[in-house]
PDB file of C-alpha atoms and ligand atoms in Angstrom:
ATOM      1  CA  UNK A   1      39.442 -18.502  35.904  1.00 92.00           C
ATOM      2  CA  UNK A   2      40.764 -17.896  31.965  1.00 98.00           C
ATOM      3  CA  UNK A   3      39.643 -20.269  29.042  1.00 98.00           C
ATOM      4  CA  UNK A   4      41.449 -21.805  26.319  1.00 99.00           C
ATOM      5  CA  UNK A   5      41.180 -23.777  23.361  1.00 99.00           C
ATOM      6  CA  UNK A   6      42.761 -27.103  22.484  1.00 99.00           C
ATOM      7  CA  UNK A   7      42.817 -29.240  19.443  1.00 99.00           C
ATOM      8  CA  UNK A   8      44.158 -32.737  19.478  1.00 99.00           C
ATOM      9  CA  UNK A   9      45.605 -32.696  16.313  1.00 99.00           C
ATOM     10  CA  UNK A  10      44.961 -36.002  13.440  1.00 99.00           C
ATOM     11  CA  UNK A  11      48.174 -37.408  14.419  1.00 99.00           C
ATOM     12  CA  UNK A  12      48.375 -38.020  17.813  1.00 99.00           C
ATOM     13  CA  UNK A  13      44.517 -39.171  17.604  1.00 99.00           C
ATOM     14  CA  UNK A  14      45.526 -41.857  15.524  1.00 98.00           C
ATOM     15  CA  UNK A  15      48.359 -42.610  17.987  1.00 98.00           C
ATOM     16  CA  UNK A  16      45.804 -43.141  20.688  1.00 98.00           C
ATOM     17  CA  UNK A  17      46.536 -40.890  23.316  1.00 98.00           C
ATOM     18  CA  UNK A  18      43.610 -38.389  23.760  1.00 98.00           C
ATOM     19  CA  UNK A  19      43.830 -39.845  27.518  1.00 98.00           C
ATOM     20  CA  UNK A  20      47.600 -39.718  27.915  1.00 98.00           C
ATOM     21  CA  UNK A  21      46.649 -35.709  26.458  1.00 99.00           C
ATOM     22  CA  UNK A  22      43.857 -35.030  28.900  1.00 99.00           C
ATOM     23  CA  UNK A  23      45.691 -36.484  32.273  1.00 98.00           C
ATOM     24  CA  UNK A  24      48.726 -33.784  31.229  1.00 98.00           C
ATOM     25  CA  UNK A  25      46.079 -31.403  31.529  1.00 98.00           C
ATOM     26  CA  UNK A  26      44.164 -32.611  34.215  1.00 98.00           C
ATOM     27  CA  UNK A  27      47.416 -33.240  36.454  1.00 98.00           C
ATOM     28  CA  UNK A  28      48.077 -29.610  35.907  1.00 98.00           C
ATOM     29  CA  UNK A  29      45.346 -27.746  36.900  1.00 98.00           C
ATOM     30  CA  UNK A  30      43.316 -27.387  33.254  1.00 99.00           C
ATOM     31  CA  UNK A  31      40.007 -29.018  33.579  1.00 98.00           C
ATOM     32  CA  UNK A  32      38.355 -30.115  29.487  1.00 99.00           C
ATOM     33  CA  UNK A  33      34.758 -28.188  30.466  1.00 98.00           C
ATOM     34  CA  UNK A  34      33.746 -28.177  26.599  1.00 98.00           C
ATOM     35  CA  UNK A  35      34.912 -31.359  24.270  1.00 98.00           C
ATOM     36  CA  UNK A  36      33.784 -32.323  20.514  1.00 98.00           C
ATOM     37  CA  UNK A  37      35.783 -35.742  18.824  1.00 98.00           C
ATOM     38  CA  UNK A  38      35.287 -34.613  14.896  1.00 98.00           C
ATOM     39  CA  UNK A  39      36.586 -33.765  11.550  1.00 98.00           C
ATOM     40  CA  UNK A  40      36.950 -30.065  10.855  1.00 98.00           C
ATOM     41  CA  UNK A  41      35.196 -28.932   8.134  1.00 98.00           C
ATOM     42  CA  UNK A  42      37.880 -26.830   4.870  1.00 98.00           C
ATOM     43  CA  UNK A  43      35.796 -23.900   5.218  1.00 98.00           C
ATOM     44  CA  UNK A  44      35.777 -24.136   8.957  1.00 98.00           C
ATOM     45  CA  UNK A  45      39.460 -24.979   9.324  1.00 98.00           C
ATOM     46  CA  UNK A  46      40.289 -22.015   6.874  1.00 98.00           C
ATOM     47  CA  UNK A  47      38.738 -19.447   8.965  1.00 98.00           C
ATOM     48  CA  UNK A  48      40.340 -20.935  12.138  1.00 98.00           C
ATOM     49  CA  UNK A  49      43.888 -20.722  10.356  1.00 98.00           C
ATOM     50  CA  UNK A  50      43.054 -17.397   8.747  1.00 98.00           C
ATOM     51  CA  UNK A  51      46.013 -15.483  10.109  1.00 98.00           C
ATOM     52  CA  UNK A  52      48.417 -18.027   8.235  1.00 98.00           C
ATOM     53  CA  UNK A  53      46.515 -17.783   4.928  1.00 98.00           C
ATOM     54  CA  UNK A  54      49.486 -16.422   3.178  1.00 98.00           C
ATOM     55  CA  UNK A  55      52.018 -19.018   4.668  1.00 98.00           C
ATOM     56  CA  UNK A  56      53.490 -21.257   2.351  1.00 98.00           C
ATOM     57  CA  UNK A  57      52.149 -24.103   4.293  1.00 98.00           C
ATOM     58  CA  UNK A  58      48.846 -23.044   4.708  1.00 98.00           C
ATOM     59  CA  UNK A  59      47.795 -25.603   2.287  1.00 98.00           C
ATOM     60  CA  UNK A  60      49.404 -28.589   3.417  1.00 98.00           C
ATOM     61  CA  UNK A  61      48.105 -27.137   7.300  1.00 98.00           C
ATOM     62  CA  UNK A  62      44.780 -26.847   6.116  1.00 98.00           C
ATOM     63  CA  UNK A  63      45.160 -30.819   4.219  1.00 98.00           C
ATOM     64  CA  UNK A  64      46.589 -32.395   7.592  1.00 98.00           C
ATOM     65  CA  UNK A  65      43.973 -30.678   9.945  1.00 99.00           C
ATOM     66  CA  UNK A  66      40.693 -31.709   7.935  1.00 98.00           C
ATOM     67  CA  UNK A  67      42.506 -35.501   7.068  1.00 98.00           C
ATOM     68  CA  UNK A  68      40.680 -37.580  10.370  1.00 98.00           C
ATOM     69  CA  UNK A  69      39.238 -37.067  13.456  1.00 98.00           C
ATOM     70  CA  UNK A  70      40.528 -34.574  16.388  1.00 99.00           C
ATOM     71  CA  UNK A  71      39.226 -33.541  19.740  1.00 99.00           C
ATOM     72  CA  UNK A  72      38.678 -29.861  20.483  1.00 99.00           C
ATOM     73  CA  UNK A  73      38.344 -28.928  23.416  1.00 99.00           C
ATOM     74  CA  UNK A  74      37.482 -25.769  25.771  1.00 99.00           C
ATOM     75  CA  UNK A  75      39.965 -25.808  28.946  1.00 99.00           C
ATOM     76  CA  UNK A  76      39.701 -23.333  31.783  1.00 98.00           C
ATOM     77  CA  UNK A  77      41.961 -22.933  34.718  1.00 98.00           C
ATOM     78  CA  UNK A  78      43.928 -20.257  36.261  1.00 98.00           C
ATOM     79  CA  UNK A  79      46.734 -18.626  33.570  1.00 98.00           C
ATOM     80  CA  UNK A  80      44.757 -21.412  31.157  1.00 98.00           C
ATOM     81  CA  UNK A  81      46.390 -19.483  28.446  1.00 98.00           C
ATOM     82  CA  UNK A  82      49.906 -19.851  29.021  1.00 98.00           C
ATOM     83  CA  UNK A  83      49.517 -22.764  31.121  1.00 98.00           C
ATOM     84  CA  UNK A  84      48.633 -24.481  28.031  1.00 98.00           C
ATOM     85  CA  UNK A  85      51.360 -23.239  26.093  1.00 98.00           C
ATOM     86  CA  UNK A  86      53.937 -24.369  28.582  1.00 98.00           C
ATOM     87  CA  UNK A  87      52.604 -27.744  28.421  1.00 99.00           C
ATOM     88  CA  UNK A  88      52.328 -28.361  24.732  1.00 98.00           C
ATOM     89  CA  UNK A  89      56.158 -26.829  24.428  1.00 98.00           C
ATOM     90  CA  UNK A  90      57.370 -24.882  21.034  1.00 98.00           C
ATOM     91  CA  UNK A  91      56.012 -25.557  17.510  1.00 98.00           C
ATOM     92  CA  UNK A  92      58.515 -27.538  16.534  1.00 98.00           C
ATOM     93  CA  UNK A  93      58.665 -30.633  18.275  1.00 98.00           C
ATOM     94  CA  UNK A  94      62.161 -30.868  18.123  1.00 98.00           C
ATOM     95  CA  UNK A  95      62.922 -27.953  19.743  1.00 98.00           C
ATOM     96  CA  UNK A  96      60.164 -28.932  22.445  1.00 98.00           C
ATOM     97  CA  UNK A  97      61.174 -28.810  25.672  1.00 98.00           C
ATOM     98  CA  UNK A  98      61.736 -32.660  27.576  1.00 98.00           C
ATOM     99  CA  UNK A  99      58.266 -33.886  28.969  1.00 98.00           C
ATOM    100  CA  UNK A 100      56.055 -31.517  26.780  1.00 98.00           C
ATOM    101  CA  UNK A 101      53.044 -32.623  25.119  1.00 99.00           C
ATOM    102  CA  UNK A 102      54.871 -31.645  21.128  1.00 99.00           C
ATOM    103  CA  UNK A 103      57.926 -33.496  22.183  1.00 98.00           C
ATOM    104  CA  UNK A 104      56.185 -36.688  23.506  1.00 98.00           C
ATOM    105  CA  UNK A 105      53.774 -36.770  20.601  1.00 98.00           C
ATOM    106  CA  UNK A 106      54.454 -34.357  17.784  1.00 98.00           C
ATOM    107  CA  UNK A 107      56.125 -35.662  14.173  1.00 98.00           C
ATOM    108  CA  UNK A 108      57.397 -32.745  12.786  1.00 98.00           C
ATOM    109  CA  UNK A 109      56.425 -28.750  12.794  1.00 98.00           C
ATOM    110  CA  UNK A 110      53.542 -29.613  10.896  1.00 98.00           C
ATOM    111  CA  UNK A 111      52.181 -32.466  12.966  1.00 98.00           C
ATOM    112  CA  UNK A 112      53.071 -31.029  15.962  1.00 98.00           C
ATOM    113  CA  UNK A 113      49.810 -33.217  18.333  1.00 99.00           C
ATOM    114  CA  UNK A 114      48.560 -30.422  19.554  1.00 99.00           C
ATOM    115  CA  UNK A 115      47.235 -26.772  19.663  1.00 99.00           C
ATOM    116  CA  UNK A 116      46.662 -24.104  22.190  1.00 99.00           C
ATOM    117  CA  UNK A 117      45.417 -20.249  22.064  1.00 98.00           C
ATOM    118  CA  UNK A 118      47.955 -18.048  22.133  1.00 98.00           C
ATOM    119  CA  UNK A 119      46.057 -15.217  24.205  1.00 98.00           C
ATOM    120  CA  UNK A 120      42.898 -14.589  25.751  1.00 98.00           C
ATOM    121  CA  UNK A 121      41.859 -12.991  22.967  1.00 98.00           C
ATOM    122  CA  UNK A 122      42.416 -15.382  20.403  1.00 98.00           C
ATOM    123  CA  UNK A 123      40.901 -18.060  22.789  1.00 98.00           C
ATOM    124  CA  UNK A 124      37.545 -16.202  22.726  1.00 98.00           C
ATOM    125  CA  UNK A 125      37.590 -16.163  18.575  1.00 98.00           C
ATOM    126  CA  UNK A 126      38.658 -19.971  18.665  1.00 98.00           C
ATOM    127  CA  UNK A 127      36.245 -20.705  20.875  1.00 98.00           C
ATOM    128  CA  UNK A 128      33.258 -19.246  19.173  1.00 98.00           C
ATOM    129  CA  UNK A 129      34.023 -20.837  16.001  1.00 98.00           C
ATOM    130  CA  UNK A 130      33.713 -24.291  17.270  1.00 98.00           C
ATOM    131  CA  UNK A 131      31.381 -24.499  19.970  1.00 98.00           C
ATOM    132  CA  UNK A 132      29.118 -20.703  19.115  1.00 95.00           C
TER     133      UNK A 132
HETATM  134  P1  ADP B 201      51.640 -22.533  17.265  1.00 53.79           P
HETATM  135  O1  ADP B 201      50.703 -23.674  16.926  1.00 53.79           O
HETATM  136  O2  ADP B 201      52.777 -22.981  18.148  1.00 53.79           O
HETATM  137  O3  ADP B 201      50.908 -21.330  17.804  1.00 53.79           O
HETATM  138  P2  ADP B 201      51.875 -21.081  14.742  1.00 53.79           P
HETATM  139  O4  ADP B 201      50.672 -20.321  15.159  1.00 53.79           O
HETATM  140  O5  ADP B 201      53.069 -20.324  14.301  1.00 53.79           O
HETATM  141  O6  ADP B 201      52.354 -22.090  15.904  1.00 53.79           O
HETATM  142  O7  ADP B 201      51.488 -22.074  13.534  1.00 53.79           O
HETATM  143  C1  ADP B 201      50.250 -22.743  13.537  1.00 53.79           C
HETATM  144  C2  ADP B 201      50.483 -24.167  13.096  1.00 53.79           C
HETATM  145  O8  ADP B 201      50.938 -24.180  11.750  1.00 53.79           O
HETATM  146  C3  ADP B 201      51.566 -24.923  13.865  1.00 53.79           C
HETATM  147  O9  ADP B 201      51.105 -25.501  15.071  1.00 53.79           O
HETATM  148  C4  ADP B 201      51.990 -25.980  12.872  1.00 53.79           C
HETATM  149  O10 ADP B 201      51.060 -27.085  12.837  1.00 53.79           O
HETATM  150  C5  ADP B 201      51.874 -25.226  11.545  1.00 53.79           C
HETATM  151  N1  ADP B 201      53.159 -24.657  11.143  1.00 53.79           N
HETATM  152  C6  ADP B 201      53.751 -23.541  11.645  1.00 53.79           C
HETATM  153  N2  ADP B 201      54.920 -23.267  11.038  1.00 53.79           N
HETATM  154  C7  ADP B 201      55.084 -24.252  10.101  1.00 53.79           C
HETATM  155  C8  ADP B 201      56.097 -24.559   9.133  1.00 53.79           C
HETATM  156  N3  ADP B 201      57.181 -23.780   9.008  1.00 53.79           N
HETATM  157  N4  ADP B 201      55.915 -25.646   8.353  1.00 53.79           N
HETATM  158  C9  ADP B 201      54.824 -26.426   8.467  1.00 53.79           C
HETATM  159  N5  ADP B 201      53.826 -26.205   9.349  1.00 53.79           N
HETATM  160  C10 ADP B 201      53.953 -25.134  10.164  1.00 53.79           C
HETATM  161 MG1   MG B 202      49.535 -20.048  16.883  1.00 53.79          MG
END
């Protein structure tokens, strides 16, 4: 069994479909074992984001992310890692693949709905930043 970290990003909370996120998961094999509904702390979303730091949209990433409420969440299943990434589709929503989490629910690159570890590795360090 592999873990991996989830955010439900600002804008698809506000479009009121945490549920509508968690069946996707649920129907395919992830099971939410760890969840927190909150606002990120700057510093906190900073250190998350750190590998993007000298993006030009770091900012405006950092402004979005910290603007309302989202659910993170710790899912484990088997391939959790990928699995995830397969259902939240690519970055930018419009190049999402049909059925995908980004292309139901994502707005643009930016507010894409969703996040998801892209290794094992990168899961752990996610994880211990918001749940310790
Ligand atoms: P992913 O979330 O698919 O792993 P990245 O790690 O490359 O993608 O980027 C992290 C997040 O930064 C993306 O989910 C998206 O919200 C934002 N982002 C990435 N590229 C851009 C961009 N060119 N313009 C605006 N926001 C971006
Ligand atoms: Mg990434």
């Amino acid at each position: 069994m592999e873990k991996t970290f989830s955010i439900i990003k600002p804008n698809a909370v506000k479009k009121n479909v945490i549920g509508e996120v968690i069946t996707c998961f649920e129907t395919n094999g992830l099971k939410v074992v760890e969840a927190k509904y909150t606002t990120i702390p700057k510093a906190q979303c900073e250190e998350f984001y750190a590998e993007h730091s000298e993006r030009p949209f770091f900012g405006e990433l950092v402004e979005f992310m910290t603007s309302a409420p989202v659910m993170l969440m710790v899912l484990e299943g088997e391939n959790a890692v990928m699995k995830n990434r397969e259902l939240m589709g690519a970055t930018n929503p419009a190049e999402a693949a049909e059925g995908t989490l980004r292309k139901r629910f994502g707005d643009s690159m930016g507010e894409n709905a969703v996040h998801g570890s892209d290794s094992p590795t990168s899961a752990a360090r996610e994880i211990k930043i918001f749940f310790g």
